[in-house]
CSV table of C-alpha atoms in Angstrom, one decimal:
chain,number,residue,atom,x,y,z
U,185,MET,CA,-78.4,192.1,-128.4
U,186,LYS,CA,-78.9,189.5,-131.0
U,187,PHE,CA,-75.9,187.4,-129.8
U,188,ASN,CA,-77.1,187.8,-126.2
U,189,ARG,CA,-80.5,186.6,-127.0
U,190,ARG,CA,-79.2,183.7,-128.9
U,191,HIS,CA,-76.9,182.6,-126.1
U,192,PHE,CA,-79.7,183.0,-123.5
U,193,LEU,CA,-82.1,180.8,-125.6
U,194,GLY,CA,-79.3,178.3,-126.1
U,195,THR,CA,-78.8,178.2,-122.3
U,196,LEU,CA,-82.5,177.4,-121.8
U,197,ALA,CA,-82.4,174.7,-124.5
U,198,SER,CA,-79.3,173.2,-123.0
U,199,SER,CA,-81.0,173.2,-119.6
U,200,ALA,CA,-83.8,171.1,-120.9
U,201,ALA,CA,-81.4,168.8,-122.9
U,202,ALA,CA,-79.3,168.2,-119.8
U,203,ALA,CA,-82.3,167.3,-117.7
U,204,ILE,CA,-83.5,164.8,-120.3
U,205,THR,CA,-80.1,163.3,-121.2
U,206,ALA,CA,-78.3,163.3,-117.9
U,207,PRO,CA,-79.6,159.9,-116.7
U,208,PHE,CA,-78.3,158.3,-119.9
U,209,LEU,CA,-74.9,159.8,-120.1
U,210,ARG,CA,-71.8,158.2,-118.4
U,211,PRO,CA,-70.6,160.5,-115.7
U,212,ALA,CA,-67.7,162.8,-116.6
U,213,LYS,CA,-64.6,162.6,-114.5
U,214,TYR,CA,-63.8,165.6,-112.4
U,215,ALA,CA,-60.4,167.2,-112.5
U,216,ARG,CA,-58.5,166.7,-109.2
U,217,LEU,CA,-56.5,169.5,-107.6
U,218,GLN,CA,-53.3,168.4,-105.9
U,219,ALA,CA,-51.8,171.4,-104.2
U,220,SER,CA,-49.1,171.8,-101.7
U,221,VAL,CA,-50.9,174.8,-100.1
U,222,PRO,CA,-54.5,175.0,-98.7
U,223,LEU,CA,-57.1,175.7,-101.4
U,224,VAL,CA,-59.2,178.6,-100.1
U,225,ASP,CA,-62.5,180.1,-101.3
U,226,MET,CA,-61.9,183.8,-100.6
U,227,HIS,CA,-65.6,184.9,-100.8
U,228,VAL,CA,-68.2,183.0,-98.7
U,229,HIS,CA,-71.1,184.7,-97.0
U,230,LEU,CA,-72.3,183.9,-93.5
U,231,PHE,CA,-76.1,184.3,-93.4
U,232,GLY,CA,-78.2,185.0,-90.3
U,233,VAL,CA,-81.7,186.3,-89.4
U,234,LEU,CA,-82.1,185.6,-85.7
U,235,GLU,CA,-81.9,188.2,-83.0
U,236,LYS,CA,-80.2,185.8,-80.6
U,237,ASN,CA,-77.2,185.9,-82.9
U,238,GLY,CA,-77.4,189.6,-83.4
U,239,CYS,CA,-78.5,189.1,-87.0
U,240,TRP,CA,-81.3,191.0,-88.8
U,241,LEU,CA,-83.0,190.7,-92.2
U,242,SER,CA,-84.8,193.8,-93.6
U,243,LYS,CA,-88.3,193.6,-95.0
U,244,THR,CA,-86.9,194.9,-98.3
U,245,GLN,CA,-84.4,192.1,-98.6
U,246,SER,CA,-86.9,189.4,-97.4
U,247,GLU,CA,-89.1,190.5,-100.3
U,248,HIS,CA,-86.2,190.5,-102.8
U,249,TRP,CA,-86.5,187.7,-105.4
U,250,THR,CA,-83.3,186.2,-104.1
U,251,HIS,CA,-84.5,185.4,-100.6
U,252,PRO,CA,-87.1,182.7,-101.4
U,253,PHE,CA,-84.7,181.3,-104.0
U,254,PHE,CA,-82.0,180.8,-101.4
U,255,MET,CA,-84.4,179.5,-98.8
U,256,LYS,CA,-85.4,176.7,-101.2
U,257,LEU,CA,-81.9,176.1,-102.5
U,258,LEU,CA,-80.5,175.5,-99.1
U,259,GLY,CA,-83.5,173.9,-97.5
U,260,LEU,CA,-84.1,176.7,-95.0
U,261,ASP,CA,-87.8,177.0,-95.5
U,262,GLY,CA,-89.7,175.9,-92.4
U,263,GLN,CA,-86.5,175.5,-90.3
U,264,GLU,CA,-86.9,176.8,-86.7
U,265,ASP,CA,-83.2,177.8,-86.5
U,266,GLN,CA,-82.3,178.9,-90.0
U,267,ASP,CA,-79.0,180.3,-88.9
U,268,GLU,CA,-77.7,177.0,-87.6
U,269,VAL,CA,-79.1,175.0,-90.6
U,270,TYR,CA,-77.3,177.4,-92.9
U,271,VAL,CA,-74.0,176.8,-91.1
U,272,GLN,CA,-74.4,173.1,-91.2
U,273,ARG,CA,-75.2,173.2,-95.0
U,274,LEU,CA,-72.1,175.3,-95.5
U,275,VAL,CA,-69.9,173.0,-93.4
U,276,ALA,CA,-71.1,169.9,-95.1
U,277,MET,CA,-70.5,171.3,-98.6
U,278,LEU,CA,-67.1,172.7,-97.9
U,279,ARG,CA,-65.9,169.4,-96.3
U,280,GLY,CA,-67.3,167.5,-99.3
U,281,SER,CA,-65.5,169.6,-101.8
U,282,SER,CA,-61.9,169.9,-103.3
U,283,LEU,CA,-61.3,173.0,-101.2
U,284,ASN,CA,-59.7,173.0,-97.7
U,285,ARG,CA,-61.0,176.3,-96.2
U,286,CYS,CA,-62.9,179.4,-96.9
U,287,VAL,CA,-62.9,183.1,-95.9
U,288,LEU,CA,-66.2,183.6,-94.0
U,289,GLN,CA,-67.6,187.1,-94.3
U,290,ALA,CA,-69.9,189.0,-91.9
U,291,TRP,CA,-72.2,191.8,-93.3
U,292,ASP,CA,-72.4,195.3,-91.9
U,293,GLY,CA,-75.0,197.9,-92.6
U,294,ARG,CA,-75.5,201.6,-93.4
U,295,VAL,CA,-74.8,204.3,-90.8
U,296,ASP,CA,-76.7,207.3,-89.7
U,297,GLY,CA,-75.5,210.9,-89.4
U,298,HIS,CA,-73.7,210.1,-86.2
U,299,GLY,CA,-71.8,207.2,-87.6
U,300,LYS,CA,-73.9,204.5,-85.9
U,301,VAL,CA,-75.2,201.4,-87.7
U,302,ASP,CA,-78.8,202.2,-88.7
U,303,ARG,CA,-81.2,199.4,-89.1
U,304,GLU,CA,-83.9,201.6,-90.5
U,305,ALA,CA,-81.6,202.8,-93.3
U,306,THR,CA,-80.1,199.3,-94.0
U,307,THR,CA,-82.2,197.6,-96.6
U,308,THR,CA,-80.3,194.3,-96.8
U,309,LEU,CA,-79.2,192.3,-93.7
U,310,LEU,CA,-76.9,192.5,-90.7
U,311,VAL,CA,-74.6,189.7,-89.8
U,312,PRO,CA,-72.3,191.1,-87.0
U,313,ASN,CA,-68.7,190.4,-86.7
U,314,ASP,CA,-69.2,188.8,-83.2
U,315,TYR,CA,-71.5,186.1,-84.7
U,316,MET,CA,-69.0,185.5,-87.5
U,317,PHE,CA,-66.2,185.0,-85.0
U,318,ARG,CA,-68.4,182.6,-82.9
U,319,ILE,CA,-68.9,180.4,-86.0
U,320,VAL,CA,-65.2,180.6,-86.9
U,321,ARG,CA,-64.2,179.4,-83.4
U,322,ARG,CA,-66.5,176.4,-83.8
U,323,TYR,CA,-64.8,175.4,-87.1
U,324,PRO,CA,-61.2,176.8,-87.0
U,325,ASP,CA,-60.1,174.1,-89.4
U,326,LEU,CA,-62.5,175.4,-92.1
U,327,PHE,CA,-63.2,179.1,-91.7
U,328,ILE,CA,-60.9,182.2,-91.9
U,329,PRO,CA,-62.5,185.3,-90.4
U,330,CYS,CA,-63.4,188.3,-92.6
U,331,ALA,CA,-64.8,191.3,-90.8
U,332,SER,CA,-67.4,193.5,-92.4
U,333,ILE,CA,-67.0,197.1,-91.4
U,334,ASN,CA,-68.7,200.2,-92.8
U,335,PRO,CA,-65.7,202.6,-92.8
U,336,TYR,CA,-68.1,205.5,-92.1
U,337,ARG,CA,-68.8,204.1,-88.6
U,338,VAL,CA,-67.7,206.4,-85.8
U,339,ASP,CA,-65.9,203.4,-84.3
U,340,ALA,CA,-64.5,202.0,-87.6
U,341,LEU,CA,-60.9,202.1,-86.5
U,342,ASP,CA,-61.6,200.6,-83.1
U,343,GLU,CA,-63.7,197.8,-84.6
U,344,LEU,CA,-61.0,197.1,-87.2
U,345,ALA,CA,-58.3,196.9,-84.5
U,346,ARG,CA,-60.6,194.7,-82.4
U,347,CYS,CA,-61.3,192.3,-85.3
U,348,ALA,CA,-57.6,192.2,-86.3
U,349,GLU,CA,-56.8,191.2,-82.7
U,350,LEU,CA,-59.4,188.5,-82.9
U,351,GLY,CA,-57.8,187.1,-86.0
U,352,ALA,CA,-59.5,188.7,-88.9
U,353,ARG,CA,-57.4,188.3,-92.0
U,354,MET,CA,-59.6,190.4,-94.3
U,355,VAL,CA,-62.2,193.2,-94.1
U,356,LYS,CA,-65.1,193.5,-96.6
U,357,ILE,CA,-66.6,196.8,-97.8
U,358,HIS,CA,-69.7,196.7,-100.0
U,359,PRO,CA,-70.2,200.2,-101.4
U,360,PRO,CA,-73.7,199.8,-103.0
U,361,THR,CA,-75.4,198.3,-99.9
U,362,MET,CA,-73.4,200.3,-97.3
U,363,ASP,CA,-73.7,203.6,-99.2
U,364,VAL,CA,-69.9,204.1,-99.0
U,365,ASP,CA,-67.5,205.9,-101.3
U,366,PRO,CA,-64.3,203.8,-100.8
U,367,ASN,CA,-62.1,206.5,-102.3
U,368,LYS,CA,-63.2,209.2,-99.8
U,369,LEU,CA,-60.1,210.9,-98.2
U,370,PRO,CA,-61.3,210.4,-94.5
U,371,LEU,CA,-60.9,206.7,-95.1
U,372,LYS,CA,-57.2,207.0,-95.3
U,373,ASP,CA,-56.6,206.2,-91.6
U,374,PHE,CA,-58.8,203.1,-92.0
U,375,TYR,CA,-56.7,201.8,-94.9
U,376,ARG,CA,-53.4,202.7,-93.1
U,377,LEU,CA,-54.5,200.5,-90.2
U,378,CYS,CA,-55.4,197.7,-92.6
U,379,GLN,CA,-51.9,197.9,-94.0
U,380,ALA,CA,-50.3,198.1,-90.6
U,381,ARG,CA,-52.2,195.1,-89.4
U,382,ARG,CA,-51.8,193.2,-92.7
U,383,VAL,CA,-55.5,192.9,-93.1
U,384,LEU,CA,-56.6,192.3,-96.7
U,385,VAL,CA,-59.2,194.7,-98.1
U,386,MET,CA,-62.0,193.2,-100.3
U,387,VAL,CA,-64.3,195.7,-101.9
U,388,HIS,CA,-67.3,194.9,-104.1
U,389,THR,CA,-66.9,196.2,-107.6
U,390,GLY,CA,-69.2,196.0,-110.6
U,391,ASN,CA,-72.9,195.5,-110.7
U,392,GLU,CA,-75.0,194.1,-107.9
U,393,HIS,CA,-78.3,192.2,-108.4
U,394,GLY,CA,-78.5,190.1,-105.3
U,395,ALA,CA,-79.5,192.8,-102.8
U,396,ASP,CA,-81.1,196.2,-102.6
U,397,ILE,CA,-78.6,199.0,-103.4
U,398,VAL,CA,-78.3,202.8,-103.3
U,399,GLY,CA,-76.8,202.8,-106.8
U,400,LEU,CA,-73.6,201.8,-108.7
U,401,HIS,CA,-71.8,205.2,-108.5
U,402,ASN,CA,-69.1,203.8,-106.2
U,403,CYS,CA,-68.7,200.4,-107.9
U,404,ASP,CA,-66.0,201.3,-110.4
U,405,PRO,CA,-62.6,199.7,-109.5
U,406,ILE,CA,-61.1,203.2,-110.0
U,407,LYS,CA,-62.5,203.9,-106.5
U,408,LEU,CA,-59.9,201.6,-105.0
U,409,ARG,CA,-57.0,203.9,-105.6
U,410,LEU,CA,-57.0,205.4,-102.1
U,411,ALA,CA,-56.6,202.0,-100.5
U,412,LEU,CA,-54.0,201.0,-103.0
U,413,ASP,CA,-52.0,204.2,-102.6
U,414,GLU,CA,-51.9,203.5,-98.8
U,415,GLY,CA,-50.2,200.2,-99.5
U,416,CYS,CA,-53.2,197.9,-98.8
U,417,THR,CA,-53.5,194.5,-100.6
U,418,VAL,CA,-56.8,195.0,-102.2
U,419,ILE,CA,-59.1,192.4,-103.8
U,420,ALA,CA,-61.7,193.8,-106.2
U,421,ALA,CA,-64.6,191.4,-105.8
U,422,HIS,CA,-66.0,190.4,-109.2
U,423,ALA,CA,-63.3,192.5,-111.0
U,424,GLY,CA,-65.9,195.2,-111.9
U,425,THR,CA,-68.0,192.8,-114.0
U,426,GLY,CA,-71.7,192.3,-114.2
U,427,GLN,CA,-74.4,190.4,-116.0
U,428,PHE,CA,-74.6,190.2,-119.7
U,429,TYR,CA,-77.3,192.8,-120.1
U,430,ASP,CA,-75.8,195.4,-117.7
U,431,ARG,CA,-75.0,198.7,-119.5
U,432,GLU,CA,-72.3,199.8,-117.0
U,433,ARG,CA,-69.3,197.6,-117.2
U,434,HIS,CA,-66.1,198.3,-115.2
U,435,PHE,CA,-63.9,195.4,-116.0
U,436,ALA,CA,-61.8,197.7,-118.3
U,437,SER,CA,-61.0,199.9,-115.2
U,438,PHE,CA,-59.6,196.9,-113.3
U,439,VAL,CA,-57.4,195.9,-116.3
U,440,LYS,CA,-55.9,199.4,-116.4
U,441,LEU,CA,-55.3,199.5,-112.6
U,442,ILE,CA,-53.4,196.2,-112.4
U,443,GLU,CA,-50.8,197.7,-114.8
U,444,ARG,CA,-50.1,200.4,-112.1
U,445,TYR,CA,-50.7,198.6,-108.8
U,446,PRO,CA,-48.9,195.3,-108.0
U,447,ASN,CA,-51.0,195.2,-104.8
U,448,LEU,CA,-54.3,194.9,-106.6
U,449,TYR,CA,-56.1,191.5,-107.1
U,450,CYS,CA,-59.5,190.3,-108.1
U,451,ASP,CA,-61.6,187.3,-107.3
U,452,ASN,CA,-63.7,185.3,-109.7
U,453,SER,CA,-66.7,185.1,-107.4
U,454,VAL,CA,-70.1,184.5,-109.0
U,455,MET,CA,-68.4,184.4,-112.4
U,456,ALA,CA,-70.1,181.1,-113.2
U,457,ALA,CA,-73.6,182.2,-112.6
U,458,MET,CA,-76.3,181.9,-115.2
U,459,LEU,CA,-76.4,185.5,-116.4
U,460,ARG,CA,-72.6,186.2,-116.2
U,461,TRP,CA,-71.5,183.9,-119.0
U,462,ARG,CA,-69.4,186.7,-120.6
U,463,ASN,CA,-67.1,187.2,-117.6
U,464,VAL,CA,-64.8,184.2,-117.5
U,465,PRO,CA,-64.0,184.2,-121.3
U,466,GLU,CA,-63.4,188.0,-121.1
U,467,MET,CA,-61.0,187.6,-118.1
U,468,LEU,CA,-59.1,184.8,-119.8
U,469,ALA,CA,-58.6,187.0,-122.8
U,470,HIS,CA,-56.7,189.7,-121.0
U,471,ALA,CA,-53.1,189.1,-120.3
U,472,GLY,CA,-52.1,189.6,-116.7
U,473,VAL,CA,-55.6,189.2,-115.2
U,474,LEU,CA,-55.1,185.5,-114.2
U,475,GLU,CA,-51.9,186.4,-112.4
U,476,ARG,CA,-54.0,188.7,-110.1
U,477,MET,CA,-56.9,186.4,-109.6
U,478,VAL,CA,-57.9,184.5,-106.5
U,479,HIS,CA,-60.7,181.9,-106.3
U,480,GLY,CA,-64.0,183.0,-104.8
U,481,GLY,CA,-67.4,181.3,-105.1
U,482,ASP,CA,-69.7,183.9,-103.5
U,483,PHE,CA,-71.6,181.1,-101.7
U,484,PRO,CA,-74.5,180.6,-101.6
U,485,PHE,CA,-74.9,182.1,-105.1
U,486,PRO,CA,-75.0,179.0,-107.3
U,487,PRO,CA,-72.7,178.4,-110.3
U,488,ASN,CA,-74.4,177.1,-113.4
U,489,GLY,CA,-72.5,175.1,-116.0
U,490,LEU,CA,-75.5,175.3,-118.4
U,491,ALA,CA,-74.6,178.9,-119.1
U,492,TYR,CA,-71.5,177.6,-120.8
U,493,TRP,CA,-73.2,174.9,-122.9
U,494,ASN,CA,-71.2,176.0,-126.0
U,495,ARG,CA,-67.8,175.6,-124.2
U,496,LEU,CA,-68.1,172.4,-122.2
U,497,PRO,CA,-68.4,168.7,-123.2
U,498,PRO,CA,-72.0,167.4,-122.9
U,499,ARG,CA,-71.1,164.8,-120.3
U,500,LEU,CA,-69.5,167.4,-118.0
U,501,THR,CA,-72.4,169.8,-118.5
U,502,ALA,CA,-74.8,167.1,-117.4
U,503,ARG,CA,-72.7,166.2,-114.4
U,504,LEU,CA,-72.4,169.8,-113.3
U,505,ALA,CA,-76.2,170.2,-113.6
U,506,GLU,CA,-76.7,167.3,-111.2
U,507,GLU,CA,-73.9,168.3,-108.7
U,508,LYS,CA,-75.5,169.4,-105.4
U,509,ASN,CA,-72.3,170.6,-103.8
U,510,LEU,CA,-72.1,174.3,-104.7
U,511,PHE,CA,-68.4,174.5,-103.8
U,512,GLU,CA,-67.4,171.6,-106.0
U,513,ARG,CA,-69.6,172.6,-108.9
U,514,ASP,CA,-68.0,176.0,-108.9
U,515,VAL,CA,-64.4,174.6,-108.7
U,516,GLN,CA,-65.0,172.0,-111.5
U,517,LEU,CA,-66.7,174.5,-113.8
U,518,LYS,CA,-64.0,177.1,-113.5
U,519,LEU,CA,-61.3,174.5,-114.1
U,520,ALA,CA,-63.1,173.3,-117.2
U,521,LEU,CA,-63.3,176.8,-118.5
U,522,GLY,CA,-59.6,177.2,-118.2
U,523,ILE,CA,-58.9,178.8,-114.8
U,524,PRO,CA,-55.5,177.4,-113.8
U,525,GLN,CA,-54.7,175.7,-110.5
U,526,SER,CA,-52.5,178.7,-109.5
U,527,VAL,CA,-55.6,180.8,-109.1
U,528,PHE,CA,-56.9,178.4,-106.5
U,529,GLU,CA,-53.6,178.5,-104.6
U,530,ARG,CA,-53.1,182.2,-104.6
U,531,GLY,CA,-55.5,183.0,-101.8
U,532,ALA,CA,-53.5,181.0,-99.3
U,533,ARG,CA,-50.4,182.9,-100.2
U,534,LEU,CA,-52.1,186.3,-99.8
U,535,LEU,CA,-53.4,185.1,-96.4
U,536,GLY,CA,-50.0,184.0,-95.3
U,537,LEU,CA,-51.0,180.3,-95.1
U,538,ALA,CA,-48.3,179.2,-97.5
């Protein structure tokens, strides 16, 4: 832990230094992406709390430390229609960034013993697919629909077919909040339908600190084998990584799996967050990982260049610290750390946009 502590203290010191010196440094120039395909952020969350939109926020999540942080970060405090303000913040940042589009994700909940979505058991939030599709229809040039379906739902296959018919290009499963084992045999029919309808499957892997969870027992990428064996194109969100102090680390499982499954990918979402400074260098050090990586930001979770104070030029560190556009800050930070342009282009190819 000595190295970890030193890096953490260095991050705090660099934060203070950046705040003091930023006004006196000449702005660093950003790298410019010039791609022949759309540049897509594959991991963006739609947020909602209002009943009129079918959304719901649990008391547990509203008391989680992340909630007031995001309210302040996005200027949602005191807003009468927080759902609409969130959408407008998201649209403005995406249009002001180097990216062209993003995959917009709904958020499903836990289910009861009858396979029905259960608010009482759901300790995070609910952002229904219908609300997500409504927002996508308003901004079809920006958003690509990603359904969120708990595969334990009694109507999971019907909902998947309905969402695919409405244009969903991806489905998201979040084992630690949905309380789902993605490797459970009854899910085989769900994955077969994903493969038949060419719907990408994104599954959260690795540690989770932004929401209340049931545990991490289903977060190892090894749990993706059933979907992979059924021929699905699977994206392991976060590649099994975590924060620097997490004892359980599953990145090694992902590295082993890509040797066996050509249909397995990962995203680099939330890799540039303050406490995840180990992840990008670790991923860059493994041959073959970059060839399976797509770009994901995990908006609204903010990237933080100060965590990489020992890898970035001071002028760029200062500019990133002042950058208000979370999409652009994430893109520029990852480019500076050595993520190649091909990673930013790969998502469009998986989605059939190129």
